[in-house]
Coordinates of C-alpha atoms in Angstrom, one line a residue:
X13 CA 89.0 104.4 120.7
X14 CA 92.7 104.6 119.8
X15 CA 93.7 103.0 116.6
X16 CA 96.9 102.8 114.6
X17 CA 95.7 105.2 111.7
X18 CA 98.8 104.6 109.7
X19 CA 98.3 101.0 109.5
X20 CA 97.4 99.9 106.0
X21 CA 97.2 96.6 104.0
X22 CA 100.6 96.4 102.8
X23 CA 101.6 96.1 106.1
X24 CA 99.5 92.8 106.6
X25 CA 101.2 91.0 103.8
X26 CA 104.5 88.8 104.0
X27 CA 106.4 86.6 101.6
X28 CA 104.8 83.2 101.0
X29 CA 101.2 84.5 101.8
X30 CA 98.3 84.8 99.2
X31 CA 97.8 88.8 99.1
X32 CA 94.1 89.2 99.9
X33 CA 94.8 92.7 101.9
X34 CA 95.9 95.1 99.3
X35 CA 93.2 96.3 96.8
X36 CA 95.4 96.7 93.7
X37 CA 93.7 95.0 90.9
X38 CA 95.7 92.0 89.9
X39 CA 97.8 91.6 86.6
X40 CA 98.2 95.4 86.6
X41 CA 99.7 97.6 85.1
X42 CA 98.6 96.3 81.6
X43 CA 101.3 96.1 79.0
X44 CA 100.1 99.0 77.0
X45 CA 100.4 100.9 80.2
X46 CA 104.0 99.6 80.9
X47 CA 105.0 100.4 77.4
X48 CA 103.5 104.1 77.5
X49 CA 105.7 104.6 80.7
X50 CA 108.7 102.9 79.5
X51 CA 108.9 105.7 76.8
X52 CA 109.0 108.7 79.3
X53 CA 111.7 111.1 79.1
X54 CA 113.0 111.4 82.6
X55 CA 115.6 114.1 81.9
X56 CA 112.9 116.9 81.3
X57 CA 111.0 118.5 84.6
X58 CA 107.4 117.6 84.7
X59 CA 104.9 119.5 82.7
X60 CA 101.2 119.1 83.9
X61 CA 99.4 120.7 81.1
X62 CA 98.5 117.7 79.3
X63 CA 97.6 115.6 82.3
X64 CA 95.5 118.3 83.6
X65 CA 93.4 118.8 80.5
X66 CA 93.2 114.7 80.2
X67 CA 91.8 114.5 83.6
X68 CA 89.5 117.8 83.1
X69 CA 88.2 116.0 80.0
X70 CA 87.7 112.6 81.7
X71 CA 85.2 114.3 83.8
X72 CA 84.0 117.4 82.0
X73 CA 85.5 119.6 84.4
X74 CA 87.7 122.8 83.6
X75 CA 91.5 122.1 83.9
X76 CA 91.4 125.0 86.9
X77 CA 89.2 122.7 88.8
X78 CA 91.6 119.8 88.6
X79 CA 94.9 119.1 91.2
X80 CA 97.2 116.4 90.6
X81 CA 98.7 114.7 93.6
X82 CA 101.2 112.0 94.5
X83 CA 98.1 109.5 95.3
X84 CA 94.9 110.3 97.0
X85 CA 97.0 110.4 100.4
X86 CA 98.8 113.7 99.4
X87 CA 95.5 115.0 98.4
X88 CA 94.2 114.6 102.0
X89 CA 97.5 116.2 103.6
X90 CA 96.9 119.3 101.2
X91 CA 93.6 119.7 102.4
X92 CA 94.7 119.3 106.1
X93 CA 97.4 122.0 105.6
X94 CA 95.5 124.5 103.6
X95 CA 92.3 124.6 105.3
X96 CA 91.2 125.8 108.8
X97 CA 88.2 123.8 109.7
X98 CA 86.9 124.7 113.2
X99 CA 85.0 121.4 113.5
X100 CA 85.9 118.9 110.9
X101 CA 84.1 115.6 110.8
X102 CA 85.4 112.3 109.2
X103 CA 82.7 109.5 108.8
X104 CA 83.8 106.2 109.8
X105 CA 84.9 103.4 109.4
X106 CA 86.8 104.6 106.2
X107 CA 90.3 105.2 104.9
X108 CA 92.5 106.8 108.0
X109 CA 94.8 108.8 106.1
X110 CA 92.3 111.7 106.1
X111 CA 91.8 111.7 109.9
X112 CA 95.6 111.3 110.2
X113 CA 96.4 114.2 108.1
X114 CA 93.7 116.4 109.9
X115 CA 95.2 115.4 113.4
X116 CA 98.8 116.0 112.2
X117 CA 97.7 119.7 111.2
X118 CA 96.1 120.2 114.6
X119 CA 92.5 120.5 113.6
X120 CA 89.6 119.8 116.0
X121 CA 88.0 116.7 114.9
X122 CA 84.9 114.4 115.5
X123 CA 84.3 111.2 114.3
X124 CA 80.8 110.0 113.2
X125 CA 80.7 106.3 113.4
X126 CA 78.5 104.2 111.2
X127 CA 77.0 101.1 112.7
X128 CA 76.5 97.9 110.2
X129 CA 75.4 97.9 107.4
X130 CA 77.6 101.0 107.4
X131 CA 74.8 103.3 105.2
X132 CA 75.2 107.0 105.4
X133 CA 72.8 108.9 107.3
X134 CA 73.3 112.6 106.6
X135 CA 71.5 113.5 110.0
X136 CA 74.2 112.0 112.1
X137 CA 76.6 114.8 110.9
X138 CA 76.5 117.8 113.2
X139 CA 75.1 120.9 111.6
X140 CA 78.1 122.9 112.7
X141 CA 80.6 120.8 110.7
X142 CA 82.4 122.6 108.3
X143 CA 84.5 120.0 106.8
X144 CA 83.0 116.4 106.3
X145 CA 85.0 113.7 104.5
X146 CA 83.5 110.7 103.6
X147 CA 84.2 107.9 101.4
X148 CA 82.3 106.5 98.4
X149 CA 82.3 103.6 97.8
X150 CA 83.7 103.3 101.3
X151 CA 86.9 101.6 102.1
X152 CA 86.7 99.3 104.1
X153 CA 83.0 98.5 104.0
X154 CA 82.7 98.5 100.3
X155 CA 79.4 100.3 100.5
X156 CA 78.3 102.8 97.9
X157 CA 76.3 105.5 99.3
X158 CA 73.6 107.3 96.9
X159 CA 74.7 110.7 95.4
X160 CA 71.8 112.2 96.9
X161 CA 72.7 111.4 100.5
X162 CA 76.2 113.0 99.7
X163 CA 74.6 116.3 98.5
X164 CA 72.2 116.2 101.7
X165 CA 75.4 117.0 103.6
X166 CA 75.8 120.2 101.7
X167 CA 75.5 123.3 104.0
X168 CA 76.5 126.8 103.7
X169 CA 80.2 127.5 104.6
X170 CA 80.8 123.8 104.8
X171 CA 83.2 121.6 102.5
X172 CA 82.3 118.0 101.7
X173 CA 85.3 116.0 100.1
X174 CA 84.2 112.6 98.9
X175 CA 87.1 110.0 98.9
X176 CA 86.5 108.1 95.3
X177 CA 89.4 106.1 95.2
X178 CA 87.1 103.1 94.4
X179 CA 84.7 104.7 92.1
X180 CA 85.9 103.1 89.0
X181 CA 85.0 99.9 90.9
X182 CA 81.3 100.6 89.8
X183 CA 80.2 100.3 86.1
X184 CA 79.1 103.5 85.0
X185 CA 80.1 105.5 88.2
X186 CA 76.3 106.4 88.7
X187 CA 77.0 107.9 92.3
X188 CA 79.9 109.7 91.5
X189 CA 80.1 113.5 92.3
X190 CA 83.2 113.9 89.9
X191 CA 81.2 115.9 87.3
X192 CA 79.5 118.2 89.9
X193 CA 81.2 121.6 89.9
X194 CA 80.5 122.2 93.1
X195 CA 82.0 119.0 94.8
X196 CA 85.5 118.1 96.3
X197 CA 86.3 114.9 95.1
X198 CA 89.6 112.9 95.5
X199 CA 90.4 110.2 93.0
X200 CA 93.1 107.7 92.6
X201 CA 94.5 105.8 89.6
X202 CA 96.8 103.3 91.9
X203 CA 94.2 100.7 92.7
X204 CA 92.6 99.9 89.2
X205 CA 95.8 100.4 87.3
X206 CA 98.6 98.9 89.7
X207 CA 100.4 102.1 90.2
X208 CA 100.6 102.1 94.0
X209 CA 104.3 102.5 93.4
X210 CA 104.2 105.5 91.2
X211 CA 101.5 107.5 93.5
X212 CA 99.3 109.3 91.4
X213 CA 96.1 110.6 92.1
X214 CA 94.0 114.1 91.9
X215 CA 91.5 116.4 93.3
X216 CA 88.5 117.9 91.7
X217 CA 86.8 120.9 93.2
X218 CA 85.9 124.4 92.8
X219 CA 88.9 126.5 91.2
X220 CA 89.3 128.6 94.2
X221 CA 89.8 125.7 96.5
X222 CA 92.0 124.0 94.0
X223 CA 94.2 127.0 93.7
X224 CA 94.3 127.2 97.6
X225 CA 95.7 123.4 97.6
X226 CA 98.0 124.0 94.8
X227 CA 99.6 126.8 96.6
X228 CA 100.4 124.4 99.6
X229 CA 102.3 121.8 96.9
X230 CA 105.9 122.2 96.3
X231 CA 107.3 122.6 92.8
X232 CA 106.8 119.7 90.3
X233 CA 104.9 117.9 92.7
X234 CA 104.0 114.8 90.6
X235 CA 106.4 113.0 88.7
X236 CA 106.8 112.9 84.8
X237 CA 106.0 108.9 84.7
X238 CA 102.6 109.9 87.2
X239 CA 101.7 112.4 84.8
X240 CA 102.0 110.0 81.8
X241 CA 99.8 107.6 83.4
X242 CA 97.3 110.5 84.2
X243 CA 97.1 111.1 80.4
X244 CA 96.7 107.3 79.5
X245 CA 94.5 106.0 82.3
X246 CA 91.9 109.0 81.5
X247 CA 92.0 108.3 77.9
X248 CA 88.5 107.2 76.6
X249 CA 89.6 103.7 75.8
X250 CA 91.2 103.1 79.2
X251 CA 87.9 104.3 80.9
X252 CA 86.2 101.8 78.8
X253 CA 88.7 99.0 79.9
X254 CA 88.0 100.0 83.5
X255 CA 84.4 99.9 83.0
X256 CA 84.7 96.4 81.4
X257 CA 86.8 95.5 84.5
X258 CA 84.2 96.7 87.0
X259 CA 81.4 94.7 85.5
X260 CA 83.6 91.4 85.7
X261 CA 84.4 92.5 89.4
X262 CA 80.6 92.5 90.2
X263 CA 80.4 88.8 89.4
X264 CA 83.4 88.0 91.1
X265 CA 82.4 90.0 94.3
X266 CA 78.9 88.4 94.3
X267 CA 80.3 84.8 93.7
X268 CA 82.8 85.5 96.8
X269 CA 80.3 86.9 99.0
X270 CA 77.6 84.1 98.3
X271 CA 80.4 81.4 99.4
X272 CA 81.2 83.6 102.4
X273 CA 77.8 83.5 103.5
X274 CA 78.2 79.6 103.5
X275 CA 80.8 79.8 106.0
X276 CA 79.6 79.0 110.0
X277 CA 79.9 82.4 112.2
X278 CA 80.9 84.5 109.2
X279 CA 78.7 87.3 107.9
X280 CA 79.5 89.8 104.8
X281 CA 78.4 93.4 104.8
X282 CA 75.6 93.6 102.4
X283 CA 75.6 95.7 99.0
X284 CA 79.4 95.8 98.2
X285 CA 80.5 97.7 95.4
X286 CA 84.4 98.0 95.5
X287 CA 86.9 95.5 94.8
X288 CA 87.0 94.2 98.4
X289 CA 84.3 92.5 101.0
X290 CA 84.3 93.8 104.8
X291 CA 83.8 90.4 106.8
X292 CA 82.6 89.6 110.2
X293 CA 83.8 86.9 112.1
X294 CA 82.4 85.3 115.5
X295 CA 85.9 84.5 116.1
X296 CA 88.1 87.6 116.9
X297 CA 91.5 88.4 115.1
X298 CA 90.7 85.8 112.5
X299 CA 93.7 87.1 110.3
X300 CA 96.0 85.1 112.5
X301 CA 94.9 81.9 111.9
X302 CA 94.3 82.9 108.2
X303 CA 98.0 83.6 107.9
X304 CA 98.9 80.2 109.4
X305 CA 96.7 78.8 106.4
X306 CA 98.7 81.0 103.8
X307 CA 96.4 84.0 103.6
X308 CA 96.9 87.6 104.2
X309 CA 93.8 89.7 105.0
X310 CA 93.5 93.1 106.1
X311 CA 93.0 93.2 109.7
X312 CA 89.9 95.4 110.8
X313 CA 90.6 96.7 114.1
X314 CA 92.8 99.5 113.0
X315 CA 89.8 101.2 111.5
X316 CA 87.7 103.5 113.8
X317 CA 84.1 101.9 114.3
X318 CA 85.7 98.1 113.8
X319 CA 87.2 95.7 116.2
X320 CA 89.1 92.4 116.2
X321 CA 86.1 90.6 114.9
X322 CA 86.1 92.5 111.3
X323 CA 88.7 92.1 108.0
X324 CA 88.7 93.0 104.8
X325 CA 89.5 90.6 102.1
X326 CA 90.3 91.4 98.5
X327 CA 88.2 89.8 95.5
X328 CA 90.5 87.9 93.4
X329 CA 90.0 85.1 90.8
X330 CA 87.6 82.2 91.3
X331 CA 90.4 79.8 92.2
X332 CA 91.8 82.0 94.9
X333 CA 88.6 82.7 96.3
X334 CA 87.5 79.3 96.3
X335 CA 90.8 78.3 98.2
X336 CA 90.4 81.1 100.8
X337 CA 87.0 80.0 101.5
X338 CA 88.0 76.6 102.0
X339 CA 90.5 77.8 104.5
X340 CA 87.7 79.7 106.5
X341 CA 85.5 76.4 106.5
X342 CA 88.6 74.7 108.1
X343 CA 88.6 77.5 111.0
X344 CA 85.1 77.6 111.7

């Protein structure tokens, strides 16, 4: 199946539409973070040392096990450039940039396509795969895989990369592998803190692998404002704020899922854990009439393993979600 691997939610948004396509937390960056970024000295070259220490402390890792990146997308490009997998596997449906990066680097690649309800089955991954990339919770399915299933992917001479860009949507992050010294985890600060335009993320992994990735980066790869964001957003107070938001999010998500379940011809993938829901509609290309109703959702047919009956919808405030569900009822 040929899909546009570079299509993302921002391309589904247009002026005048209610944005349910992009998963950035509404109302962010918060005022305290804006103030912190406004004090950054832009005349100085970036110095990563404090940010590396802050991220390492956040996850109980050594700073040598942290690589700062310009968002999660750069992390996947670096992995594709620095590694030489003989048989890479990407577990779909998931964020498409990892596959796009591997394809651009010319690596042999196989897709493992999960069927609804998109629960990870480690047995589906070929034993000879030496690089496996999987999301948790996964974009666009919102499914949270148990850490035990992710660890079941481990094999000698295999690197397992877990995309945890939405891990902080889960209160307490119980299934995260970020604190596992043998794991390779990609994280992002852009969604929860409203920093998509700043581009800030990081990789956690064994020191030798992190140094290999670092060698593929240019000098000063992460800007001074992005470093300041790393320090601020991994501080204990910020982690507590994100966890409180995740608890509120769970209630909003459950209410939206319940309302969507009442719409004829519409089904929601169960067990959602992130800031969005994946929806299946009997009617194909539902995003088109929804645009006419004033709503932008993320079309699903550009994710491997999905077709035009699927779309992703961000969890918003109760009024926005209610108005959206009413629009769906009108189209049912």
